[in-house]
Amino acid sequence: MEHSDFILTGDICFCETQRALKTLEGGFLVCLNGKSAGAFPRLPDEYASLPRIDYRGKLIIPGLTDLHTHAPQYGFRALGMDLELLEWLENRTFPEEARYRNLEYARRAYTLLVEDLKKGPNTRFCFFATVHTPATLLLMDLLEESGLVSFTGKVNMDRNCPESLRENDAAASLAATGEWLERCGAYRNTRPILTPRFIPSCTDELFRGLAEIQKEQKLPLQSHLSENKKEIAWVRELCPESKNYGDAYARRDLFGGDVPTIMAHCVWPGDDEIEALAQRGVFAAHCPQSNMNLSSGIAPVRRLLEAGVPLGLGSDVAGGAHASIFRAMTDAIQVSKLRRALVNEHEKALTLEEAFYLATAGGGAFFGQAGGNFFGPAGSFEPGFDFDAVVVNDAGIAGPEQPPLRDRLERIVYLSDERHITAKYVRGNRVA
Ligand code: GUN
Ligand code: FE
C-alpha cells in the first residue's frame, strides 16, 4: 500500500456522527495508514513529526459518495432526456448497453468515464456495469488503477429487454455471475456487488439463484425500487402476490436484513414500504436529477429521514446528466422545496447541512457496512473513517469578503466545478 502518514492543513468542513456540521478554520487533519485520526484546531504533539501538506486558505471536505450510478450510461448522458423511464430504457439505454459486448468500445467509454471521475469531488461509487463479464472486469481494472473506491456490479437480466442484451436464461446469467465473482478476488479498491437490474428484468429462477449466491458469499446487493408510476404498475402486474414493490424483493429474499442493500430512487414508496426499508436497514439512494429528467417524481426524502431509512445521494447517470454529487446536493435541496410547495407543506425542505450529510457520511456509511475487511465507513474526518478528502480552492467563486466557512461551503456546492478542485485523496492516497 502506498499511503503514508501525513497531515493536511486548511479550512476544514465535515459532518460529525451526530450529523452536525463541524468547521475548523486553519485546522489540521491527520491521516494514519489510510484512516482519519481526527481533525484538530491545534496539532496534538504526538503528530508533530509527520509531514505536512499546506492547503491553508482552501477548504478541505470529505470525499462525496455517489450511491447509485450506471458506468456504461456515461457515454450517452444528456441525450434522450425528453423520454420517460420505460421508453428511455427501451430506446436509449438498452441499445447503448448492448454495445459493451465489444471490449474495444467498452475500453474507450470506460477510460473517458474514469478519467473524468478522477477530477470531480466524488471519491466513492456504487456502479451498475452491464451484463457483460469481460467489460465489467475491464471497468473494475480501470477503477482499481484510478484509486477511486467502488462497489461495481455485473448486471443480471434474463427477461424484458432486447435479445442483444438479454442473458439466455437464468442458468446462463448465474454462471456468468459466478465466473465474474471468481475473478474479482485481487481488487482492493473495487469490490463486487450483486446487481439484478430491477424486478422486470429478472425471472424468479434468476432471483432464487442470486439469493443463494448472496447467502454463500455474503455479498451486498443493489437494485431499483418504486421509481416511476408506470414501472410500479408493471411490477404490480408481474408480482400480483406482492403487497408492494419492496415486498416483491423481500419475497425473493433480496431486501436487506442481514445483507447490506441499496435500493435506488424510492420516489413512490407507500408507508409500509418505508417502514420495511427502515426495519431492514436498506439504504435508499436519492437521485433527484434523474427523477426530474425521467419525469419520475419527487422522492419523499423528509419522510425517509424521519422513518430512519439509511439514505445517500446518487447521480444515476444517465438518468441524471451530471456525475458530481455537489450537483445532486443542490438538486436534492431544490426538489425538496418544490415538494414542500406542491405536495405537502409539512415536509420541511432539506437544509445545506442535511444535504452535505447525505452526500458524505450518509452514503459513505454503506461502505462501512458492506466493506468487510476492505473498506471502513467514509464521509467524515472523525477518527476511524477512511481518509477521503477533497481540497477546494474557492478563490475564483468568493465574493469581495471571505464569509464564514459554512457559507463558503454552500457557495462551493452551488457554484464549484472540477476547476476548483486542487487535490483529492482516497484512503490516504492522492488520486488527483
Ligand atoms: N430501472 C431499471 N434500469 C434502470 C436504469 O438504467 N436507470 C434508471 N434510472 N432506472 C432503471
Ligand atoms: Fe439507476
Short mmCIF file of N, CA and C in Angstrom, two decimals, residues 98-228:
data_model
loop_
_atom_site.label_atom_id
_atom_site.label_comp_id
_atom_site.label_asym_id
_atom_site.label_seq_id
_atom_site.Cartn_x
_atom_site.Cartn_y
_atom_site.Cartn_z
N ALA A 98 -25.95 -2.58 -24.90
CA ALA A 98 -25.63 -3.76 -25.72
C ALA A 98 -24.27 -3.60 -26.39
N ARG A 99 -23.84 -2.35 -26.59
CA ARG A 99 -22.55 -2.13 -27.26
C ARG A 99 -21.36 -2.59 -26.42
N TYR A 100 -21.57 -2.80 -25.13
CA TYR A 100 -20.46 -3.17 -24.24
C TYR A 100 -20.05 -4.63 -24.39
N ARG A 101 -20.72 -5.33 -25.29
CA ARG A 101 -20.23 -6.65 -25.70
C ARG A 101 -18.87 -6.49 -26.40
N ASN A 102 -18.72 -5.34 -27.05
CA ASN A 102 -17.48 -5.01 -27.77
C ASN A 102 -16.49 -4.40 -26.78
N LEU A 103 -15.43 -5.14 -26.50
CA LEU A 103 -14.50 -4.71 -25.46
C LEU A 103 -13.74 -3.44 -25.84
N GLU A 104 -13.52 -3.24 -27.10
CA GLU A 104 -12.82 -2.02 -27.53
C GLU A 104 -13.68 -0.78 -27.28
N TYR A 105 -14.97 -0.91 -27.58
CA TYR A 105 -15.89 0.19 -27.27
C TYR A 105 -15.92 0.44 -25.77
N ALA A 106 -16.01 -0.65 -25.01
CA ALA A 106 -16.05 -0.53 -23.55
C ALA A 106 -14.80 0.17 -23.04
N ARG A 107 -13.65 -0.18 -23.61
CA ARG A 107 -12.40 0.42 -23.13
C ARG A 107 -12.40 1.94 -23.38
N ARG A 108 -12.83 2.34 -24.58
CA ARG A 108 -12.87 3.77 -24.87
C ARG A 108 -13.82 4.50 -23.93
N ALA A 109 -15.01 3.95 -23.77
CA ALA A 109 -16.02 4.63 -22.96
C ALA A 109 -15.63 4.65 -21.47
N TYR A 110 -15.18 3.52 -20.96
CA TYR A 110 -14.87 3.45 -19.52
C TYR A 110 -13.62 4.26 -19.18
N THR A 111 -12.68 4.37 -20.13
CA THR A 111 -11.49 5.19 -19.88
C THR A 111 -11.90 6.65 -19.73
N LEU A 112 -12.78 7.12 -20.62
CA LEU A 112 -13.27 8.51 -20.51
C LEU A 112 -13.97 8.73 -19.17
N LEU A 113 -14.81 7.78 -18.80
CA LEU A 113 -15.55 7.89 -17.54
C LEU A 113 -14.59 8.03 -16.36
N VAL A 114 -13.65 7.10 -16.26
CA VAL A 114 -12.78 7.07 -15.08
C VAL A 114 -11.89 8.31 -15.04
N GLU A 115 -11.40 8.74 -16.20
CA GLU A 115 -10.58 9.97 -16.23
C GLU A 115 -11.40 11.17 -15.73
N ASP A 116 -12.65 11.27 -16.14
CA ASP A 116 -13.50 12.37 -15.68
C ASP A 116 -13.78 12.27 -14.18
N LEU A 117 -14.06 11.08 -13.71
CA LEU A 117 -14.44 10.93 -12.30
C LEU A 117 -13.26 11.26 -11.37
N LYS A 118 -12.05 11.00 -11.84
CA LYS A 118 -10.89 11.33 -11.02
C LYS A 118 -10.83 12.83 -10.70
N LYS A 119 -11.32 13.64 -11.63
CA LYS A 119 -11.21 15.10 -11.46
C LYS A 119 -12.33 15.69 -10.62
N GLY A 120 -13.40 14.97 -10.37
CA GLY A 120 -14.56 15.52 -9.67
C GLY A 120 -14.46 15.35 -8.16
N PRO A 121 -15.52 15.74 -7.42
CA PRO A 121 -15.47 15.69 -5.96
C PRO A 121 -15.85 14.34 -5.35
N ASN A 122 -16.31 13.39 -6.19
CA ASN A 122 -16.73 12.10 -5.63
C ASN A 122 -15.49 11.21 -5.43
N THR A 123 -15.50 10.48 -4.32
CA THR A 123 -14.40 9.53 -4.10
C THR A 123 -14.89 8.09 -4.08
N ARG A 124 -16.21 7.90 -3.87
CA ARG A 124 -16.77 6.53 -3.75
C ARG A 124 -18.02 6.41 -4.61
N PHE A 125 -18.25 5.19 -5.09
CA PHE A 125 -19.30 4.97 -6.08
C PHE A 125 -19.91 3.59 -5.89
N CYS A 126 -21.19 3.48 -6.19
CA CYS A 126 -21.80 2.16 -6.39
C CYS A 126 -22.26 2.12 -7.84
N PHE A 127 -21.55 1.33 -8.64
CA PHE A 127 -21.77 1.30 -10.08
C PHE A 127 -22.60 0.10 -10.51
N PHE A 128 -23.55 0.32 -11.40
CA PHE A 128 -24.07 -0.73 -12.26
C PHE A 128 -23.14 -0.75 -13.48
N ALA A 129 -22.68 -1.93 -13.89
CA ALA A 129 -21.97 -2.05 -15.17
C ALA A 129 -23.00 -2.54 -16.19
N THR A 130 -22.66 -3.53 -17.00
CA THR A 130 -23.64 -4.14 -17.91
C THR A 130 -23.67 -5.64 -17.61
N VAL A 131 -24.40 -6.40 -18.43
CA VAL A 131 -24.46 -7.85 -18.24
C VAL A 131 -23.15 -8.54 -18.62
N HIS A 132 -22.25 -7.81 -19.29
CA HIS A 132 -21.08 -8.46 -19.88
C HIS A 132 -19.95 -8.61 -18.87
N THR A 133 -19.52 -9.85 -18.64
CA THR A 133 -18.44 -10.09 -17.68
C THR A 133 -17.12 -9.45 -18.11
N PRO A 134 -16.66 -9.62 -19.36
CA PRO A 134 -15.36 -9.02 -19.72
C PRO A 134 -15.35 -7.50 -19.57
N ALA A 135 -16.42 -6.83 -20.02
CA ALA A 135 -16.45 -5.37 -19.92
C ALA A 135 -16.53 -4.92 -18.46
N THR A 136 -17.24 -5.70 -17.63
CA THR A 136 -17.34 -5.34 -16.21
C THR A 136 -15.96 -5.46 -15.55
N LEU A 137 -15.23 -6.51 -15.88
CA LEU A 137 -13.88 -6.67 -15.31
C LEU A 137 -12.94 -5.58 -15.81
N LEU A 138 -13.11 -5.19 -17.06
CA LEU A 138 -12.30 -4.09 -17.59
C LEU A 138 -12.57 -2.79 -16.81
N LEU A 139 -13.85 -2.51 -16.57
CA LEU A 139 -14.20 -1.33 -15.76
C LEU A 139 -13.56 -1.43 -14.38
N MET A 140 -13.62 -2.60 -13.79
CA MET A 140 -13.05 -2.78 -12.44
C MET A 140 -11.53 -2.59 -12.47
N ASP A 141 -10.87 -3.06 -13.53
CA ASP A 141 -9.42 -2.84 -13.68
C ASP A 141 -9.11 -1.34 -13.69
N LEU A 142 -9.87 -0.60 -14.49
CA LEU A 142 -9.61 0.84 -14.63
C LEU A 142 -9.88 1.56 -13.31
N LEU A 143 -10.96 1.18 -12.65
CA LEU A 143 -11.28 1.80 -11.37
C LEU A 143 -10.21 1.48 -10.33
N GLU A 144 -9.79 0.23 -10.31
CA GLU A 144 -8.77 -0.19 -9.35
C GLU A 144 -7.52 0.66 -9.50
N GLU A 145 -7.13 0.85 -10.74
CA GLU A 145 -5.92 1.62 -11.02
C GLU A 145 -6.09 3.10 -10.66
N SER A 146 -7.30 3.61 -10.76
CA SER A 146 -7.54 5.04 -10.50
C SER A 146 -7.41 5.38 -9.03
N GLY A 147 -7.55 4.40 -8.15
CA GLY A 147 -7.54 4.69 -6.71
C GLY A 147 -8.91 5.05 -6.16
N LEU A 148 -9.88 5.32 -7.03
CA LEU A 148 -11.24 5.58 -6.56
C LEU A 148 -11.81 4.29 -5.96
N VAL A 149 -12.70 4.44 -4.98
CA VAL A 149 -13.25 3.26 -4.31
C VAL A 149 -14.66 2.99 -4.85
N SER A 150 -14.96 1.73 -5.11
CA SER A 150 -16.31 1.44 -5.58
C SER A 150 -16.77 0.03 -5.23
N PHE A 151 -18.08 -0.10 -5.18
CA PHE A 151 -18.74 -1.38 -5.41
C PHE A 151 -19.20 -1.34 -6.85
N THR A 152 -18.86 -2.36 -7.61
CA THR A 152 -19.23 -2.41 -9.01
C THR A 152 -19.93 -3.73 -9.28
N GLY A 153 -21.05 -3.67 -10.00
CA GLY A 153 -21.82 -4.89 -10.21
C GLY A 153 -22.02 -5.24 -11.68
N LYS A 154 -21.74 -6.49 -12.01
CA LYS A 154 -22.19 -7.03 -13.29
C LYS A 154 -23.71 -7.14 -13.21
N VAL A 155 -24.41 -6.60 -14.18
CA VAL A 155 -25.87 -6.57 -14.14
C VAL A 155 -26.43 -7.94 -14.53
N ASN A 156 -27.53 -8.33 -13.88
CA ASN A 156 -28.27 -9.53 -14.27
C ASN A 156 -29.57 -9.13 -14.94
N MET A 157 -29.83 -9.69 -16.13
CA MET A 157 -31.15 -9.52 -16.77
C MET A 157 -31.40 -10.65 -17.75
N ASP A 158 -32.46 -11.40 -17.48
CA ASP A 158 -32.77 -12.52 -18.38
C ASP A 158 -34.20 -12.42 -18.93
N ARG A 159 -34.80 -11.23 -18.84
CA ARG A 159 -36.11 -11.05 -19.50
C ARG A 159 -36.38 -9.55 -19.74
N ASN A 160 -37.37 -9.30 -20.59
CA ASN A 160 -37.86 -7.94 -20.84
C ASN A 160 -36.78 -6.95 -21.29
N CYS A 161 -35.93 -7.40 -22.17
CA CYS A 161 -35.00 -6.47 -22.81
C CYS A 161 -34.64 -7.05 -24.17
N PRO A 162 -34.04 -6.27 -25.07
CA PRO A 162 -33.76 -6.80 -26.41
C PRO A 162 -32.81 -8.00 -26.36
N GLU A 163 -32.99 -8.85 -27.32
CA GLU A 163 -32.17 -10.05 -27.49
C GLU A 163 -30.66 -9.73 -27.37
N SER A 164 -30.28 -8.58 -27.92
CA SER A 164 -28.86 -8.22 -27.96
C SER A 164 -28.27 -8.01 -26.57
N LEU A 165 -29.13 -7.80 -25.58
CA LEU A 165 -28.63 -7.54 -24.23
C LEU A 165 -29.00 -8.66 -23.26
N ARG A 166 -30.06 -9.39 -23.58
CA ARG A 166 -30.61 -10.36 -22.64
C ARG A 166 -29.68 -11.56 -22.47
N GLU A 167 -29.49 -11.98 -21.22
CA GLU A 167 -28.78 -13.23 -20.97
C GLU A 167 -29.73 -14.36 -21.31
N ASN A 168 -29.19 -15.46 -21.83
CA ASN A 168 -30.03 -16.50 -22.43
C ASN A 168 -31.11 -17.03 -21.51
N ASP A 169 -30.72 -17.31 -20.28
CA ASP A 169 -31.69 -17.77 -19.28
C ASP A 169 -31.05 -17.61 -17.91
N ALA A 170 -31.79 -18.01 -16.87
CA ALA A 170 -31.29 -17.83 -15.51
C ALA A 170 -29.96 -18.54 -15.31
N ALA A 171 -29.86 -19.76 -15.84
CA ALA A 171 -28.63 -20.54 -15.65
C ALA A 171 -27.43 -19.82 -16.26
N ALA A 172 -27.62 -19.25 -17.45
CA ALA A 172 -26.51 -18.55 -18.10
C ALA A 172 -26.12 -17.31 -17.30
N SER A 173 -27.11 -16.59 -16.80
CA SER A 173 -26.83 -15.38 -16.02
C SER A 173 -26.09 -15.73 -14.72
N LEU A 174 -26.52 -16.81 -14.09
CA LEU A 174 -25.88 -17.22 -12.82
C LEU A 174 -24.46 -17.72 -13.06
N ALA A 175 -24.27 -18.45 -14.16
CA ALA A 175 -22.92 -18.95 -14.46
C ALA A 175 -21.98 -17.77 -14.73
N ALA A 176 -22.48 -16.79 -15.48
CA ALA A 176 -21.64 -15.62 -15.78
C ALA A 176 -21.32 -14.86 -14.49
N THR A 177 -22.30 -14.79 -13.60
CA THR A 177 -22.07 -14.11 -12.32
C THR A 177 -21.01 -14.84 -11.50
N GLY A 178 -21.09 -16.17 -11.49
CA GLY A 178 -20.10 -16.97 -10.77
C GLY A 178 -18.70 -16.76 -11.33
N GLU A 179 -18.61 -16.75 -12.65
CA GLU A 179 -17.30 -16.55 -13.29
C GLU A 179 -16.75 -15.16 -12.96
N TRP A 180 -17.63 -14.17 -13.02
CA TRP A 180 -17.22 -12.78 -12.70
C TRP A 180 -16.71 -12.71 -11.25
N LEU A 181 -17.46 -13.29 -10.33
CA LEU A 181 -17.08 -13.20 -8.91
C LEU A 181 -15.73 -13.87 -8.65
N GLU A 182 -15.48 -14.99 -9.34
CA GLU A 182 -14.19 -15.67 -9.14
C GLU A 182 -13.03 -14.78 -9.55
N ARG A 183 -13.29 -13.87 -10.47
CA ARG A 183 -12.20 -13.06 -10.99
C ARG A 183 -12.08 -11.69 -10.30
N CYS A 184 -12.87 -11.48 -9.25
CA CYS A 184 -12.82 -10.19 -8.53
C CYS A 184 -11.90 -10.21 -7.32
N GLY A 185 -11.29 -11.36 -7.06
CA GLY A 185 -10.58 -11.55 -5.79
C GLY A 185 -9.43 -10.60 -5.54
N ALA A 186 -8.73 -10.18 -6.58
CA ALA A 186 -7.48 -9.45 -6.38
C ALA A 186 -7.67 -7.94 -6.17
N TYR A 187 -8.86 -7.45 -6.40
CA TYR A 187 -9.04 -6.00 -6.29
C TYR A 187 -9.04 -5.54 -4.83
N ARG A 188 -8.49 -4.37 -4.61
CA ARG A 188 -8.51 -3.78 -3.26
C ARG A 188 -9.47 -2.59 -3.16
N ASN A 189 -9.57 -1.83 -4.24
CA ASN A 189 -10.40 -0.61 -4.22
C ASN A 189 -11.78 -0.84 -4.80
N THR A 190 -11.97 -1.99 -5.41
CA THR A 190 -13.13 -2.24 -6.26
C THR A 190 -13.73 -3.57 -5.85
N ARG A 191 -14.87 -3.54 -5.21
CA ARG A 191 -15.44 -4.79 -4.72
C ARG A 191 -16.75 -5.11 -5.44
N PRO A 192 -17.06 -6.39 -5.58
CA PRO A 192 -18.28 -6.75 -6.30
C PRO A 192 -19.55 -6.56 -5.47
N ILE A 193 -20.63 -6.27 -6.18
CA ILE A 193 -21.95 -6.14 -5.55
C ILE A 193 -22.96 -6.79 -6.49
N LEU A 194 -23.84 -7.61 -5.96
CA LEU A 194 -24.85 -8.27 -6.81
C LEU A 194 -25.80 -7.20 -7.34
N THR A 195 -26.16 -7.31 -8.64
CA THR A 195 -26.87 -6.22 -9.31
C THR A 195 -27.97 -6.73 -10.26
N PRO A 196 -29.03 -7.34 -9.69
CA PRO A 196 -30.19 -7.62 -10.55
C PRO A 196 -30.79 -6.26 -10.92
N ARG A 197 -31.02 -6.02 -12.21
CA ARG A 197 -31.35 -4.65 -12.63
C ARG A 197 -32.58 -4.09 -11.92
N PHE A 198 -33.69 -4.76 -12.03
CA PHE A 198 -34.92 -4.46 -11.27
C PHE A 198 -35.87 -5.62 -11.50
N ILE A 199 -36.99 -5.63 -10.80
CA ILE A 199 -37.90 -6.78 -10.85
C ILE A 199 -38.24 -7.17 -12.29
N PRO A 200 -38.59 -6.21 -13.17
CA PRO A 200 -38.99 -6.64 -14.51
C PRO A 200 -37.89 -7.32 -15.32
N SER A 201 -36.62 -7.14 -14.96
CA SER A 201 -35.51 -7.69 -15.76
C SER A 201 -35.13 -9.11 -15.41
N CYS A 202 -35.64 -9.66 -14.31
CA CYS A 202 -35.11 -10.94 -13.83
C CYS A 202 -36.25 -11.92 -13.56
N THR A 203 -36.08 -13.16 -14.03
CA THR A 203 -37.06 -14.21 -13.73
C THR A 203 -36.91 -14.65 -12.27
N ASP A 204 -37.94 -15.30 -11.78
CA ASP A 204 -37.88 -15.79 -10.39
C ASP A 204 -36.73 -16.76 -10.20
N GLU A 205 -36.48 -17.57 -11.23
CA GLU A 205 -35.38 -18.53 -11.13
C GLU A 205 -34.04 -17.80 -10.96
N LEU A 206 -33.87 -16.73 -11.68
CA LEU A 206 -32.63 -15.94 -11.55
C LEU A 206 -32.54 -15.34 -10.15
N PHE A 207 -33.64 -14.76 -9.67
CA PHE A 207 -33.61 -14.19 -8.31
C PHE A 207 -33.28 -15.27 -7.28
N ARG A 208 -33.86 -16.48 -7.45
CA ARG A 208 -33.55 -17.56 -6.49
C ARG A 208 -32.07 -17.88 -6.48
N GLY A 209 -31.48 -17.95 -7.65
CA GLY A 209 -30.05 -18.26 -7.74
C GLY A 209 -29.19 -17.16 -7.12
N LEU A 210 -29.60 -15.90 -7.34
CA LEU A 210 -28.83 -14.79 -6.77
C LEU A 210 -28.92 -14.80 -5.25
N ALA A 211 -30.11 -15.13 -4.73
CA ALA A 211 -30.25 -15.19 -3.27
C ALA A 211 -29.34 -16.28 -2.69
N GLU A 212 -29.18 -17.37 -3.42
CA GLU A 212 -28.27 -18.43 -2.95
C GLU A 212 -26.82 -17.95 -2.96
N ILE A 213 -26.42 -17.33 -4.06
CA ILE A 213 -25.05 -16.80 -4.13
C ILE A 213 -24.83 -15.79 -3.00
N GLN A 214 -25.84 -14.97 -2.78
CA GLN A 214 -25.70 -13.96 -1.74
C GLN A 214 -25.47 -14.60 -0.37
N LYS A 215 -26.23 -15.65 -0.09
CA LYS A 215 -26.08 -16.30 1.21
C LYS A 215 -24.70 -16.93 1.35
N GLU A 216 -24.27 -17.62 0.29
CA GLU A 216 -22.97 -18.31 0.34
C GLU A 216 -21.82 -17.32 0.48
N GLN A 217 -21.87 -16.25 -0.30
CA GLN A 217 -20.69 -15.38 -0.40
C GLN A 217 -20.83 -14.07 0.37
N LYS A 218 -21.97 -13.90 1.03
CA LYS A 218 -22.20 -12.68 1.84
C LYS A 218 -21.89 -11.40 1.05
N LEU A 219 -22.52 -11.29 -0.11
CA LEU A 219 -22.28 -10.12 -0.95
C LEU A 219 -23.37 -9.07 -0.77
N PRO A 220 -23.00 -7.79 -0.85
CA PRO A 220 -24.04 -6.75 -0.85
C PRO A 220 -24.81 -6.78 -2.16
N LEU A 221 -25.91 -6.03 -2.20
CA LEU A 221 -26.78 -6.05 -3.38
C LEU A 221 -27.33 -4.64 -3.65
N GLN A 222 -27.51 -4.35 -4.94
CA GLN A 222 -28.13 -3.07 -5.33
C GLN A 222 -29.17 -3.32 -6.41
N SER A 223 -30.23 -2.51 -6.38
CA SER A 223 -31.24 -2.59 -7.43
C SER A 223 -32.06 -1.29 -7.45
N HIS A 224 -33.17 -1.32 -8.14
CA HIS A 224 -34.04 -0.13 -8.26
C HIS A 224 -35.38 -0.41 -7.59
N LEU A 225 -35.97 0.64 -6.98
CA LEU A 225 -37.24 0.45 -6.28
C LEU A 225 -38.17 1.66 -6.46
N SER A 226 -39.43 1.35 -6.84
CA SER A 226 -40.51 2.36 -6.82
C SER A 226 -40.07 3.70 -7.39
N GLU A 227 -39.60 3.65 -8.65
CA GLU A 227 -39.03 4.85 -9.27
C GLU A 227 -40.09 5.68 -10.00
N ASN A 228 -40.94 4.99 -10.77
CA ASN A 228 -41.78 5.69 -11.75
C ASN A 228 -43.13 4.99 -11.78
#
